[in-house]
Structures are given as structure tokens and as C-alpha cells.
Amino acid sequence: MDRVAVLGAGSWGTAFAKVLADSGTDVVLWARRAEVADAISTGRVNTDYLPDVVLPANLTATADADEALDGARAVVLAVPSQTLRGNLAGWRPSLPPGATLVSLAKGVELGTLKRMSEVVREVAGVPEDQVAVVTGPNLAKEIAAEQPTATVIACTDHDRAVELQHACSNSYFRPYTNVDVVGCELGGACKNVIALACGMAAGMGFGDNTMASIITRGLAETARLGAALGADPLTFAGLAGLGDLVATCASPLSRNRSFGERLGRGDSLARAQEAAHGQVAEGVKSCSSIRELAARHDVDMPITEGVHQVCHEGLDPRVLTAALLGRERKAERQ
Ligand SMILES: NC(=O)C1=CN([C@@H]2O[C@H](COP(=O)(O)OP(=O)(O)OC[C@H]3O[C@@H](n4cnc5c(N)ncnc54)[C@H](O)[C@@H]3O)[C@@H](O)[C@H]2O)C=CC1
Ligand SMILES: O=C(CO)COP(=O)(O)O
């Protein structure tokens, strides 16, 4: 692929731009703030998000989105889920016709309850098969340090996914393709909510049995939602499901898990937000949209419901624990 634009120079946008560049693809990275673009252009470092990582020479940066988009074969959208619609509306007039639009965001939009690829299609006015999603166990800091990982590129157009796969394959990053966009996106959005629950459990001092139970039952409720929305059930056993769930729920690098841990230790939502230093913990908002999506499709998601209540209705995580353990007894696969 000749040239790719990455729009958003936060942790993942910057790390993914490096992945593309290290795979031999020329990349232009758009940063909202001119000083971030300048620091990358002159010092080859994104001092705000990945200060220890030297970025390759075939990765250039700009604060001018039109410049980044000019002639791009693919456009990678690396902004938070809840701002994607607004950001993309601004970029729409400059999107190169036919370019693959790639979402890195893991969330469900508040209000519309749309997945990110649905938001992209709607705002950019492009067909479903022009939109791809990158998701999987991809903690940005580890990837920027070139630690080996796998990922999933989901697109209903297999050939487009393969083109992108070639553009971002290298010695430390191994992308697989998948045509189940619905399942891959739901896996990525729901695991943030489950990671919040795992963080709460850790904050309350619970150990590995509790984590494994939350991860497994979290996967069960994610798969139930997936079934209602037409996802392939096997996707949830893959990188976008179990893979991302394990990485995010177990890692101290996860913003969602860390956020939950603070709530579990008794911090208020405001204090946890302050400690996040402006970095996005997507699950805090997506717990509400996913809960609403589940209600719309009559799907039971008790962990998601509980995380929503802790984050937005002041429920004590200890009370949530008791409520989840006290639910009506049932068969595992019911
Ligand atoms: N950081 C990670 O390890 C991973 C993140 N993701 C997902 O990628 C998406 C982006 O995450 P990160 O790059 O980590 O986030 P971040 O918080 O590090 O950076 C967000 C970027 O979006 C930009 N931005 C543009 N318009 C914005 C607005 N109106 N409000 C706030 N920020 C705006 C910010 O300037 C910043 O460059 C999220 O959906 C996240 O779930 C997915 C996989 C890994
Ligand atoms: O999506 C991620 C790993 O795959 C990153 O998780 P956090 O957003 O919780 O840091």
C-alpha cells in the first residue's frame, strides 16, 4: 500500500502508525496539537504519549488533516469512540475516494448505540465493504516496544482486509483477517467494560479465581449480545474476543482496568477520571450504551449492568459483588 494516513496521535494512533511504518508503508500521522506534530517531525518522539519510543523516518507528522489525507490509500481513525462522529464529519470533504476507512476505536456510540464501523459508514457515506476494523490484544505501549502480538483486521471485503494485512505485517505484529465485523467490534467494545469489573475486583483485593470468573462470565454475556446481533459465535473464542479480554483484564497497562481498580479501592468517578490524565477509558461510557443495546435486544448482561451502576449511579462495588453472587442459580450455558 503506497501511503496511509493515521488520524489521531494518542497512544494507539502513534503505535499503529509505527507498526505500519515498520512494515514498509509510508505513513502520515495527524496530531490535534501542532506541538505534538512538531515534536514527532523534529525529534521523532511523541513526548506526550510514548516518550521512550523513537519513531521511524518513513512516519511523518502534521497538524493539518488535509495534508495527511492527500493521496492516502487507507485512512486509519485513531480517536476516541465518542468523538469519532464529530472528528470524521470534519474530515469527510478531504477523504480520498475509494480509500479504506479503518477504525481503531473500541466502543459503542452513546445515544445512537451504533458500532464504530456503522458510524464511519454513516458519516463518510461509504458502503460497508469500504470500512475495516483493527482489534485484538493490542496494548499500545507493548506494541510500541516491539513486543510480539497478533491482531485482527475485520472487513466484509476480504481482499481489502488482505491489502491492509500486508501493509501492517512485520516481525513483531501479526494480523489475521476476519469477515465478522460485528463480532470483532463487539468483542473490542465489551472487553473494556469487563476490564473495568476486573479492575474493581482487584481494587477490592480479590485474586485470580475472581478474575477468571469475571473474564469467563464476561465473555458469556458478550457472546449472548453477539448472537442477538448476528455475530459468528466463534469470533468470541478468537483474538477479538478472548484474546483482547485476557490482555485488557490482566494488564496494569490497561486504562480500563486501572480505572476500575481505583473505583474498587473506593475512589469516586471524578477522582478516577482525574487520575486517568485525559487518557480515554472507553468502558466508562460504553457500559451505558452496551447496556442499552442489550436491553433493546432483550439480552441479559449482568456484569455490564453492574459496571454501569457503579460508574453512573453510585453503586458500591461491594454491593455489586454481593448482587452478582446472589443472582438466581442457573445452568452455565443458559
Ligand atoms: N491505547 C491502547 O492500547 C489501545 C487503544 N485502542 C482504542 O483506540 C482508540 C483511541 O485510543 P488511544 O489512542 O489509546 O487514546 P488516547 O487517549 O491515547 O488518544 C486519543 C487521541 O485522539 C485525539 N482526539 C481527537 N479529537 C479528540 C476529541 N474531540 N477528544 C479527545 N481526543 C481527541 C487526541 O488528541 C489523541 O491524540 C480508543 O477507542 C481505544 O479504545 C485500541 C487498542 C489499543
Ligand atoms: O484495547 C486495548 C488493548 O487491546 C487497550 O485497553 P485500554 O483502553 O483499557 O488501555
mmCIF file of C-alpha atoms and ligand atoms in Angstrom:
data_model
loop_
_atom_site.group_PDB
_atom_site.id
_atom_site.type_symbol
_atom_site.label_atom_id
_atom_site.label_comp_id
_atom_site.label_asym_id
_atom_site.label_seq_id
_atom_site.Cartn_x
_atom_site.Cartn_y
_atom_site.Cartn_z
ATOM 1 C CA MET A 1 0.000 0.000 0.000
ATOM 2 C CA ASP A 2 1.566 3.347 -1.036
ATOM 3 C CA ARG A 3 0.581 5.715 1.707
ATOM 4 C CA VAL A 4 -1.603 5.600 4.797
ATOM 5 C CA ALA A 5 -2.979 8.462 6.898
ATOM 6 C CA VAL A 6 -3.398 7.876 10.633
ATOM 7 C CA LEU A 7 -5.694 10.452 12.202
ATOM 8 C CA GLY A 8 -5.117 10.742 15.959
ATOM 9 C CA ALA A 9 -1.689 10.777 17.613
ATOM 10 C CA GLY A 10 -2.648 9.341 21.005
ATOM 11 C CA SER A 11 -1.176 6.081 22.343
ATOM 12 C CA TRP A 12 -2.690 3.690 19.838
ATOM 13 C CA GLY A 13 -2.685 6.000 16.811
ATOM 14 C CA THR A 14 1.046 6.612 17.289
ATOM 15 C CA ALA A 15 1.872 2.956 17.986
ATOM 16 C CA PHE A 16 -0.166 1.748 14.998
ATOM 17 C CA ALA A 17 1.468 4.356 12.753
ATOM 18 C CA LYS A 18 4.823 2.914 13.840
ATOM 19 C CA VAL A 19 3.595 -0.622 13.048
ATOM 20 C CA LEU A 20 2.662 0.487 9.512
ATOM 21 C CA ALA A 21 5.966 2.307 9.022
ATOM 22 C CA ASP A 22 7.964 -0.666 10.349
ATOM 23 C CA SER A 23 6.084 -2.816 7.797
ATOM 24 C CA GLY A 24 7.449 -0.648 4.969
ATOM 25 C CA THR A 25 4.334 1.523 4.498
ATOM 26 C CA ASP A 26 4.748 5.310 4.345
ATOM 27 C CA VAL A 27 2.601 6.980 6.997
ATOM 28 C CA VAL A 28 1.436 10.499 7.732
ATOM 29 C CA LEU A 29 0.204 10.905 11.307
ATOM 30 C CA TRP A 30 -2.217 13.714 12.147
ATOM 31 C CA ALA A 31 -1.975 15.235 15.615
ATOM 32 C CA ARG A 32 -4.579 17.601 17.012
ATOM 33 C CA ARG A 33 -1.916 19.795 18.603
ATOM 34 C CA ALA A 34 0.805 21.366 16.448
ATOM 35 C CA GLU A 35 3.428 20.901 19.184
ATOM 36 C CA VAL A 36 2.883 17.119 19.151
ATOM 37 C CA ALA A 37 3.271 17.046 15.337
ATOM 38 C CA ASP A 38 6.404 19.222 15.599
ATOM 39 C CA ALA A 39 7.962 17.024 18.291
ATOM 40 C CA ILE A 40 7.434 13.972 16.083
ATOM 41 C CA SER A 41 8.769 15.688 12.955
ATOM 42 C CA THR A 42 11.846 17.167 14.600
ATOM 43 C CA GLY A 43 12.654 14.802 17.481
ATOM 44 C CA ARG A 44 10.977 11.594 16.170
ATOM 45 C CA VAL A 45 9.216 11.184 19.526
ATOM 46 C CA ASN A 46 5.628 11.624 20.710
ATOM 47 C CA THR A 47 6.602 13.085 24.070
ATOM 48 C CA ASP A 48 3.043 13.136 25.439
ATOM 49 C CA TYR A 49 2.040 9.525 24.789
ATOM 50 C CA LEU A 50 5.106 7.360 24.011
ATOM 51 C CA PRO A 51 8.117 9.333 25.249
ATOM 52 C CA ASP A 52 10.538 6.367 25.199
ATOM 53 C CA VAL A 53 9.910 5.319 21.605
ATOM 54 C CA VAL A 54 11.889 6.539 18.595
ATOM 55 C CA LEU A 55 9.608 6.713 15.554
ATOM 56 C CA PRO A 56 10.872 5.577 12.133
ATOM 57 C CA ALA A 57 11.838 8.002 9.358
ATOM 58 C CA ASN A 58 9.040 6.927 6.979
ATOM 59 C CA LEU A 59 6.498 8.194 9.542
ATOM 60 C CA THR A 60 5.891 11.927 9.222
ATOM 61 C CA ALA A 61 3.524 14.068 11.279
ATOM 62 C CA THR A 62 1.333 17.080 10.645
ATOM 63 C CA ALA A 63 -1.392 19.062 12.399
ATOM 64 C CA ASP A 64 -3.083 19.625 9.028
ATOM 65 C CA ALA A 65 -5.593 16.826 8.360
ATOM 66 C CA ASP A 66 -5.900 17.713 4.650
ATOM 67 C CA GLU A 67 -2.166 17.245 4.242
ATOM 68 C CA ALA A 68 -2.333 13.850 5.971
ATOM 69 C CA LEU A 69 -5.271 12.708 3.835
ATOM 70 C CA ASP A 70 -3.887 13.824 0.476
ATOM 71 C CA GLY A 71 -3.345 10.695 -1.665
ATOM 72 C CA ALA A 72 -3.857 8.217 1.201
ATOM 73 C CA ARG A 73 -4.844 4.676 0.145
ATOM 74 C CA ALA A 74 -6.172 3.956 3.643
ATOM 75 C CA VAL A 75 -7.318 6.280 6.419
ATOM 76 C CA VAL A 76 -6.891 4.999 9.965
ATOM 77 C CA LEU A 77 -9.205 6.619 12.505
ATOM 78 C CA ALA A 78 -7.482 6.666 15.907
ATOM 79 C CA VAL A 79 -9.652 8.936 18.022
ATOM 80 C CA PRO A 80 -11.963 8.011 20.938
ATOM 81 C CA SER A 81 -15.318 6.351 20.145
ATOM 82 C CA GLN A 82 -17.472 9.164 21.421
ATOM 83 C CA THR A 83 -15.677 11.830 19.354
ATOM 84 C CA LEU A 84 -15.268 9.810 16.149
ATOM 85 C CA ARG A 85 -18.507 11.084 14.583
ATOM 86 C CA GLY A 86 -17.584 14.736 15.100
ATOM 87 C CA ASN A 87 -13.963 14.267 14.012
ATOM 88 C CA LEU A 88 -14.900 12.339 10.880
ATOM 89 C CA ALA A 89 -17.578 14.846 9.854
ATOM 90 C CA GLY A 90 -14.823 17.470 9.732
ATOM 91 C CA TRP A 91 -12.543 15.235 7.654
ATOM 92 C CA ARG A 92 -15.214 13.961 5.249
ATOM 93 C CA PRO A 93 -14.686 16.533 2.463
ATOM 94 C CA SER A 94 -10.997 15.542 2.218
ATOM 95 C CA LEU A 95 -11.338 11.741 2.340
ATOM 96 C CA PRO A 96 -9.696 10.249 -0.775
ATOM 97 C CA PRO A 97 -12.386 8.451 -2.852
ATOM 98 C CA GLY A 98 -12.230 4.658 -2.502
ATOM 99 C CA ALA A 99 -9.748 4.709 0.420
ATOM 100 C CA THR A 100 -10.253 2.017 3.049
ATOM 101 C CA LEU A 101 -11.517 3.655 6.247
ATOM 102 C CA VAL A 102 -10.080 1.816 9.246
ATOM 103 C CA SER A 103 -11.437 2.168 12.771
ATOM 104 C CA LEU A 104 -9.134 1.543 15.740
ATOM 105 C CA ALA A 105 -11.733 2.674 18.285
ATOM 106 C CA LYS A 106 -13.295 0.211 20.716
ATOM 107 C CA GLY A 107 -16.695 1.412 21.804
ATOM 108 C CA VAL A 108 -20.403 1.785 21.120
ATOM 109 C CA GLU A 109 -21.726 5.295 20.495
ATOM 110 C CA LEU A 110 -23.916 6.771 23.211
ATOM 111 C CA GLY A 111 -27.407 7.709 22.013
ATOM 112 C CA THR A 112 -27.331 6.005 18.606
ATOM 113 C CA LEU A 113 -25.978 2.697 20.057
ATOM 114 C CA LYS A 114 -24.006 2.236 16.837
ATOM 115 C CA ARG A 115 -20.775 0.320 16.437
ATOM 116 C CA MET A 116 -17.833 2.363 15.160
ATOM 117 C CA SER A 117 -17.929 0.914 11.632
ATOM 118 C CA GLU A 118 -21.614 1.902 11.447
ATOM 119 C CA VAL A 119 -20.739 5.456 12.499
ATOM 120 C CA VAL A 120 -17.964 5.574 9.870
ATOM 121 C CA ARG A 121 -20.260 4.322 7.091
ATOM 122 C CA GLU A 122 -22.954 6.800 8.004
ATOM 123 C CA VAL A 123 -20.741 9.876 8.383
ATOM 124 C CA ALA A 124 -18.415 9.186 5.443
ATOM 125 C CA GLY A 125 -21.264 7.968 3.205
ATOM 126 C CA VAL A 126 -19.361 4.864 2.075
ATOM 127 C CA PRO A 127 -20.505 1.239 1.589
ATOM 128 C CA GLU A 128 -19.991 -1.353 4.330
ATOM 129 C CA ASP A 129 -17.180 -3.115 2.432
ATOM 130 C CA GLN A 130 -15.027 0.035 2.422
ATOM 131 C CA VAL A 131 -14.761 0.054 6.216
ATOM 132 C CA ALA A 132 -12.332 -2.092 8.210
ATOM 133 C CA VAL A 133 -11.702 -2.528 11.918
ATOM 134 C CA VAL A 134 -8.457 -3.369 13.716
ATOM 135 C CA THR A 135 -8.960 -5.040 17.085
ATOM 136 C CA GLY A 136 -7.378 -7.635 19.370
ATOM 137 C CA PRO A 137 -4.938 -7.855 22.306
ATOM 138 C CA ASN A 138 -3.087 -4.660 21.392
ATOM 139 C CA LEU A 139 -1.842 -2.675 24.372
ATOM 140 C CA ALA A 140 -0.168 0.277 22.649
ATOM 141 C CA LYS A 141 2.882 0.554 24.909
ATOM 142 C CA GLU A 142 3.863 -3.100 24.416
ATOM 143 C CA ILE A 143 3.492 -2.839 20.642
ATOM 144 C CA ALA A 144 5.489 0.399 20.537
ATOM 145 C CA ALA A 145 8.227 -1.541 22.369
ATOM 146 C CA GLU A 146 8.032 -4.109 19.548
ATOM 147 C CA GLN A 147 6.814 -6.946 21.769
ATOM 148 C CA PRO A 148 5.242 -9.705 19.607
ATOM 149 C CA THR A 149 1.465 -9.648 19.227
ATOM 150 C CA ALA A 150 -1.340 -10.749 16.934
ATOM 151 C CA THR A 151 -4.371 -8.756 15.866
ATOM 152 C CA VAL A 152 -7.482 -8.981 13.686
ATOM 153 C CA ILE A 153 -8.373 -6.918 10.643
ATOM 154 C CA ALA A 154 -12.099 -7.261 10.133
ATOM 155 C CA CYS A 155 -13.769 -6.225 6.877
ATOM 156 C CA THR A 156 -16.670 -7.665 4.892
ATOM 157 C CA ASP A 157 -14.441 -7.263 1.811
ATOM 158 C CA HIS A 158 -11.797 -9.954 2.325
ATOM 159 C CA ASP A 159 -9.477 -8.530 -0.367
ATOM 160 C CA ARG A 160 -9.447 -5.138 1.303
ATOM 161 C CA ALA A 161 -8.588 -6.784 4.634
ATOM 162 C CA VAL A 162 -5.728 -8.675 2.964
ATOM 163 C CA GLU A 163 -4.368 -5.426 1.455
ATOM 164 C CA LEU A 164 -4.320 -3.855 4.909
ATOM 165 C CA GLN A 165 -2.867 -7.034 6.406
ATOM 166 C CA HIS A 166 0.125 -6.698 4.071
ATOM 167 C CA ALA A 167 0.518 -3.031 4.961
ATOM 168 C CA CYS A 168 0.896 -3.757 8.686
ATOM 169 C CA SER A 169 2.671 -7.140 8.938
ATOM 170 C CA ASN A 170 6.152 -7.132 10.396
ATOM 171 C CA SER A 171 8.495 -9.058 12.692
ATOM 172 C CA TYR A 172 6.545 -8.176 15.862
ATOM 173 C CA PHE A 173 2.978 -7.615 14.566
ATOM 174 C CA ARG A 174 0.937 -10.447 13.032
ATOM 175 C CA PRO A 175 -2.523 -9.500 11.706
ATOM 176 C CA TYR A 176 -5.195 -12.094 10.825
ATOM 177 C CA THR A 177 -8.231 -11.277 8.686
ATOM 178 C CA ASN A 178 -11.860 -11.863 9.646
ATOM 179 C CA VAL A 179 -15.103 -11.066 7.804
ATOM 180 C CA ASP A 180 -17.174 -10.944 11.029
ATOM 181 C CA VAL A 181 -17.072 -7.196 11.640
ATOM 182 C CA VAL A 182 -19.999 -7.285 14.087
ATOM 183 C CA GLY A 183 -18.386 -9.890 16.357
ATOM 184 C CA CYS A 184 -14.931 -8.301 16.218
ATOM 185 C CA GLU A 185 -16.274 -4.866 17.136
ATOM 186 C CA LEU A 186 -18.482 -6.155 19.935
ATOM 187 C CA GLY A 187 -15.542 -8.099 21.382
ATOM 188 C CA GLY A 188 -13.429 -4.925 21.458
ATOM 189 C CA ALA A 189 -16.133 -2.718 22.955
ATOM 190 C CA CYS A 190 -17.427 -5.163 25.585
ATOM 191 C CA LYS A 191 -13.998 -6.188 26.920
ATOM 192 C CA ASN A 192 -13.421 -2.623 28.152
ATOM 193 C CA VAL A 193 -16.475 -2.925 30.394
ATOM 194 C CA ILE A 194 -15.394 -6.338 31.664
ATOM 195 C CA ALA A 195 -11.890 -4.928 32.321
ATOM 196 C CA LEU A 196 -13.476 -2.243 34.492
ATOM 197 C CA ALA A 197 -15.155 -5.029 36.502
ATOM 198 C CA CYS A 198 -11.836 -6.918 36.824
ATOM 199 C CA GLY A 199 -10.156 -3.724 37.962
ATOM 200 C CA MET A 200 -12.861 -3.212 40.605
ATOM 201 C CA ALA A 201 -12.289 -6.776 41.829
ATOM 202 C CA ALA A 202 -8.522 -6.178 42.026
ATOM 203 C CA GLY A 203 -9.128 -2.915 43.868
ATOM 204 C CA MET A 204 -11.217 -4.777 46.418
ATOM 205 C CA GLY A 205 -8.334 -7.226 46.922
ATOM 206 C CA PHE A 206 -9.726 -10.251 45.082
ATOM 207 C CA GLY A 207 -7.365 -12.666 43.294
ATOM 208 C CA ASP A 208 -7.143 -14.864 40.236
ATOM 209 C CA ASN A 209 -10.238 -17.022 40.710
ATOM 210 C CA THR A 210 -12.363 -13.888 40.785
ATOM 211 C CA MET A 211 -10.596 -12.502 37.676
ATOM 212 C CA ALA A 212 -11.066 -15.750 35.759
ATOM 213 C CA SER A 213 -14.722 -15.880 36.746
ATOM 214 C CA ILE A 214 -15.355 -12.301 35.598
ATOM 215 C CA ILE A 215 -13.445 -12.833 32.341
ATOM 216 C CA THR A 216 -15.347 -16.049 31.554
ATOM 217 C CA ARG A 217 -18.804 -14.784 32.503
ATOM 218 C CA GLY A 218 -17.969 -11.502 30.762
ATOM 219 C CA LEU A 219 -17.240 -13.458 27.610
ATOM 220 C CA ALA A 220 -20.531 -15.341 28.042
ATOM 221 C CA GLU A 221 -22.567 -12.128 28.154
ATOM 222 C CA THR A 222 -20.594 -10.621 25.245
ATOM 223 C CA ALA A 223 -21.295 -13.739 23.172
ATOM 224 C CA ARG A 224 -25.022 -13.529 24.062
ATOM 225 C CA LEU A 225 -25.139 -9.970 22.739
ATOM 226 C CA GLY A 226 -23.175 -11.084 19.673
ATOM 227 C CA ALA A 227 -25.664 -13.859 18.952
ATOM 228 C CA ALA A 228 -28.543 -11.373 19.111
ATOM 229 C CA LEU A 229 -26.771 -9.031 16.690
ATOM 230 C CA GLY A 230 -25.786 -11.698 14.154
ATOM 231 C CA ALA A 231 -22.094 -12.203 15.054
ATOM 232 C CA ASP A 232 -20.311 -15.501 14.414
ATOM 233 C CA PRO A 233 -20.062 -17.189 17.859
ATOM 234 C CA LEU A 234 -16.534 -18.466 17.099
ATOM 235 C CA THR A 235 -15.238 -14.881 16.855
ATOM 236 C CA PHE A 236 -15.506 -14.629 20.645
ATOM 237 C CA ALA A 237 -13.047 -17.512 21.066
ATOM 238 C CA GLY A 238 -10.540 -15.592 18.907
ATOM 239 C CA LEU A 239 -8.230 -12.600 19.224
ATOM 240 C CA ALA A 240 -11.021 -10.006 19.202
ATOM 241 C CA GLY A 241 -12.901 -11.899 21.933
ATOM 242 C CA LEU A 242 -10.951 -13.954 24.435
ATOM 243 C CA GLY A 243 -7.585 -12.559 23.286
ATOM 244 C CA ASP A 244 -8.379 -8.925 23.967
ATOM 245 C CA LEU A 245 -10.357 -9.759 27.096
ATOM 246 C CA VAL A 246 -7.405 -11.573 28.685
ATOM 247 C CA ALA A 247 -4.874 -8.866 27.742
ATOM 248 C CA THR A 248 -7.001 -5.985 28.960
ATOM 249 C CA CYS A 249 -8.368 -7.605 32.117
ATOM 250 C CA ALA A 250 -4.915 -8.777 33.253
ATOM 251 C CA SER A 251 -2.714 -5.826 32.331
ATOM 252 C CA PRO A 252 -1.720 -2.941 34.570
ATOM 253 C CA LEU A 253 -1.213 -1.009 31.295
ATOM 254 C CA SER A 254 -4.953 -1.088 30.552
ATOM 255 C CA ARG A 255 -6.643 2.247 31.235
ATOM 256 C CA ASN A 256 -9.972 0.484 31.775
ATOM 257 C CA ARG A 257 -8.614 -1.999 34.285
ATOM 258 C CA SER A 258 -6.696 0.760 36.120
ATOM 259 C CA PHE A 259 -9.802 2.941 36.194
ATOM 260 C CA GLY A 260 -11.847 0.085 37.670
ATOM 261 C CA GLU A 261 -9.154 -0.597 40.240
ATOM 262 C CA ARG A 262 -9.466 2.944 41.556
ATOM 263 C CA LEU A 263 -13.235 2.566 41.836
ATOM 264 C CA GLY A 264 -12.709 -0.746 43.659
ATOM 265 C CA ARG A 265 -10.392 0.974 46.132
ATOM 266 C CA GLY A 266 -13.157 3.452 46.880
ATOM 267 C CA ASP A 267 -12.267 6.422 44.647
ATOM 268 C CA SER A 268 -15.131 8.446 43.193
ATOM 269 C CA LEU A 269 -15.714 8.563 39.433
ATOM 270 C CA ALA A 270 -14.351 12.121 39.400
ATOM 271 C CA ARG A 271 -11.142 11.125 41.201
ATOM 272 C CA ALA A 272 -10.633 8.126 38.922
ATOM 273 C CA GLN A 273 -11.140 10.400 35.915
ATOM 274 C CA GLU A 274 -8.605 12.881 37.269
ATOM 275 C CA ALA A 275 -6.033 10.109 37.732
ATOM 276 C CA ALA A 276 -6.515 8.998 34.092
ATOM 277 C CA HIS A 277 -4.831 12.263 32.947
ATOM 278 C CA GLY A 278 -7.143 12.740 29.977
ATOM 279 C CA GLN A 279 -6.486 9.259 28.557
ATOM 280 C CA VAL A 280 -9.630 7.534 27.439
ATOM 281 C CA ALA A 281 -11.116 4.592 29.416
ATOM 282 C CA GLU A 282 -13.756 3.744 26.808
ATOM 283 C CA GLY A 283 -15.714 1.336 29.012
ATOM 284 C CA VAL A 284 -16.895 4.119 31.329
ATOM 285 C CA LYS A 285 -19.132 5.432 28.555
ATOM 286 C CA SER A 286 -19.645 2.230 26.595
ATOM 287 C CA CYS A 287 -21.038 0.398 29.648
ATOM 288 C CA SER A 288 -24.130 2.597 29.275
ATOM 289 C CA SER A 289 -24.529 2.229 25.504
ATOM 290 C CA ILE A 290 -23.879 -1.537 25.596
ATOM 291 C CA ARG A 291 -26.352 -1.930 28.453
ATOM 292 C CA GLU A 292 -28.958 -0.087 26.381
ATOM 293 C CA LEU A 293 -28.166 -2.160 23.284
ATOM 294 C CA ALA A 294 -28.591 -5.323 25.367
ATOM 295 C CA ALA A 295 -31.944 -4.112 26.701
ATOM 296 C CA ARG A 296 -33.105 -3.306 23.175
ATOM 297 C CA HIS A 297 -32.351 -6.903 22.121
ATOM 298 C CA ASP A 298 -33.573 -8.464 25.369
ATOM 299 C CA VAL A 299 -30.100 -9.794 26.274
ATOM 300 C CA ASP A 300 -29.073 -10.352 29.896
ATOM 301 C CA MET A 301 -25.691 -8.662 30.657
ATOM 302 C CA PRO A 302 -25.446 -8.554 34.463
ATOM 303 C CA ILE A 303 -21.756 -7.530 34.702
ATOM 304 C CA THR A 304 -22.243 -4.689 32.210
ATOM 305 C CA GLU A 305 -25.376 -3.606 34.061
ATOM 306 C CA GLY A 306 -23.451 -3.599 37.358
ATOM 307 C CA VAL A 307 -20.494 -1.656 35.924
ATOM 308 C CA HIS A 308 -22.934 0.954 34.612
ATOM 309 C CA GLN A 309 -24.499 1.233 38.065
ATOM 310 C CA VAL A 310 -21.109 1.660 39.763
ATOM 311 C CA CYS A 311 -19.910 4.235 37.221
ATOM 312 C CA HIS A 312 -23.093 6.242 36.838
ATOM 313 C CA GLU A 313 -25.486 5.508 39.681
ATOM 314 C CA GLY A 314 -23.116 5.486 42.652
ATOM 315 C CA LEU A 315 -23.414 1.747 43.410
ATOM 316 C CA ASP A 316 -20.692 0.481 45.782
ATOM 317 C CA PRO A 317 -18.605 -2.232 44.037
ATOM 318 C CA ARG A 318 -19.015 -4.378 47.181
ATOM 319 C CA VAL A 319 -22.765 -4.261 46.798
ATOM 320 C CA LEU A 320 -22.360 -5.208 43.132
ATOM 321 C CA THR A 321 -20.254 -8.221 44.144
ATOM 322 C CA ALA A 322 -22.959 -9.426 46.508
ATOM 323 C CA ALA A 323 -25.657 -8.845 43.889
ATOM 324 C CA LEU A 324 -23.805 -10.841 41.205
ATOM 325 C CA LEU A 325 -23.097 -13.735 43.578
ATOM 326 C CA GLY A 326 -26.693 -13.693 44.783
ATOM 327 C CA ARG A 327 -28.315 -13.948 41.365
ATOM 328 C CA GLU A 328 -30.717 -16.774 40.659
ATOM 329 C CA ARG A 329 -28.805 -20.045 40.194
ATOM 330 C CA LYS A 330 -28.714 -21.316 36.611
ATOM 331 C CA ALA A 331 -27.006 -23.690 34.184
ATOM 332 C CA GLU A 332 -23.708 -22.430 32.732
ATOM 333 C CA ARG A 333 -24.951 -22.326 29.136
ATOM 334 C CA GLN A 334 -28.412 -20.975 29.809
HETATM 335 N N1 LIG B 1 -4.137 2.611 23.850
HETATM 336 C C1 LIG B 1 -4.311 1.340 23.507
HETATM 337 O O1 LIG B 1 -3.545 0.475 23.975
HETATM 338 C C2 LIG B 1 -5.404 0.941 22.574
HETATM 339 C C3 LIG B 1 -6.459 1.772 22.293
HETATM 340 N N2 LIG B 1 -7.470 1.355 21.458
HETATM 341 C C4 LIG B 1 -8.586 2.222 21.138
HETATM 342 O O2 LIG B 1 -8.138 3.257 20.276
HETATM 343 C C5 LIG B 1 -8.937 4.418 20.473
HETATM 344 C C6 LIG B 1 -8.004 5.604 20.708
HETATM 345 O O3 LIG B 1 -7.291 5.295 21.893
HETATM 346 P P1 LIG B 1 -5.902 5.899 22.300
HETATM 347 O O4 LIG B 1 -5.071 6.292 21.151
HETATM 348 O O5 LIG B 1 -5.311 4.971 23.250
HETATM 349 O O6 LIG B 1 -6.430 7.201 23.071
HETATM 350 P P2 LIG B 1 -5.644 8.420 23.643
HETATM 351 O O7 LIG B 1 -6.441 8.984 24.724
HETATM 352 O O8 LIG B 1 -4.233 7.990 23.905
HETATM 353 O O9 LIG B 1 -5.599 9.415 22.375
HETATM 354 C C7 LIG B 1 -6.748 9.904 21.738
HETATM 355 C C8 LIG B 1 -6.318 10.761 20.561
HETATM 356 O O10 LIG B 1 -7.459 11.308 19.911
HETATM 357 C C9 LIG B 1 -7.278 12.703 19.744
HETATM 358 N N3 LIG B 1 -8.548 13.409 19.673
HETATM 359 C C10 LIG B 1 -9.018 13.983 18.559
HETATM 360 N N4 LIG B 1 -10.181 14.581 18.801
HETATM 361 C C11 LIG B 1 -10.457 14.389 20.092
HETATM 362 C C12 LIG B 1 -11.512 14.813 20.913
HETATM 363 N N5 LIG B 1 -12.505 15.547 20.449
HETATM 364 N N6 LIG B 1 -11.471 14.432 22.194
HETATM 365 C C13 LIG B 1 -10.458 13.685 22.670
HETATM 366 N N7 LIG B 1 -9.435 13.276 21.919
HETATM 367 C C14 LIG B 1 -9.427 13.617 20.644
HETATM 368 C C15 LIG B 1 -6.398 13.102 20.916
HETATM 369 O O11 LIG B 1 -5.738 14.309 20.658
HETATM 370 C C16 LIG B 1 -5.445 11.936 20.989
HETATM 371 O O12 LIG B 1 -4.418 12.095 20.059
HETATM 372 C C17 LIG B 1 -9.861 4.116 21.661
HETATM 373 O O13 LIG B 1 -11.119 3.769 21.177
HETATM 374 C C18 LIG B 1 -9.201 2.914 22.325
HETATM 375 O O14 LIG B 1 -10.151 2.079 22.951
HETATM 376 C C19 LIG B 1 -7.436 0.137 20.857
HETATM 377 C C20 LIG B 1 -6.393 -0.711 21.073
HETATM 378 C C21 LIG B 1 -5.289 -0.373 21.938
HETATM 379 O O1 LIG B 2 -7.714 -2.078 23.800
HETATM 380 C C1 LIG B 2 -6.718 -2.198 24.463
HETATM 381 C C2 LIG B 2 -5.883 -3.417 24.414
HETATM 382 O O2 LIG B 2 -6.252 -4.262 23.374
HETATM 383 C C3 LIG B 2 -6.305 -1.114 25.395
HETATM 384 O O3 LIG B 2 -7.038 -1.184 26.550
HETATM 385 P P1 LIG B 2 -7.290 0.126 27.427
HETATM 386 O O4 LIG B 2 -8.069 1.073 26.556
HETATM 387 O O5 LIG B 2 -8.039 -0.347 28.620
HETATM 388 O O6 LIG B 2 -5.934 0.674 27.776
#
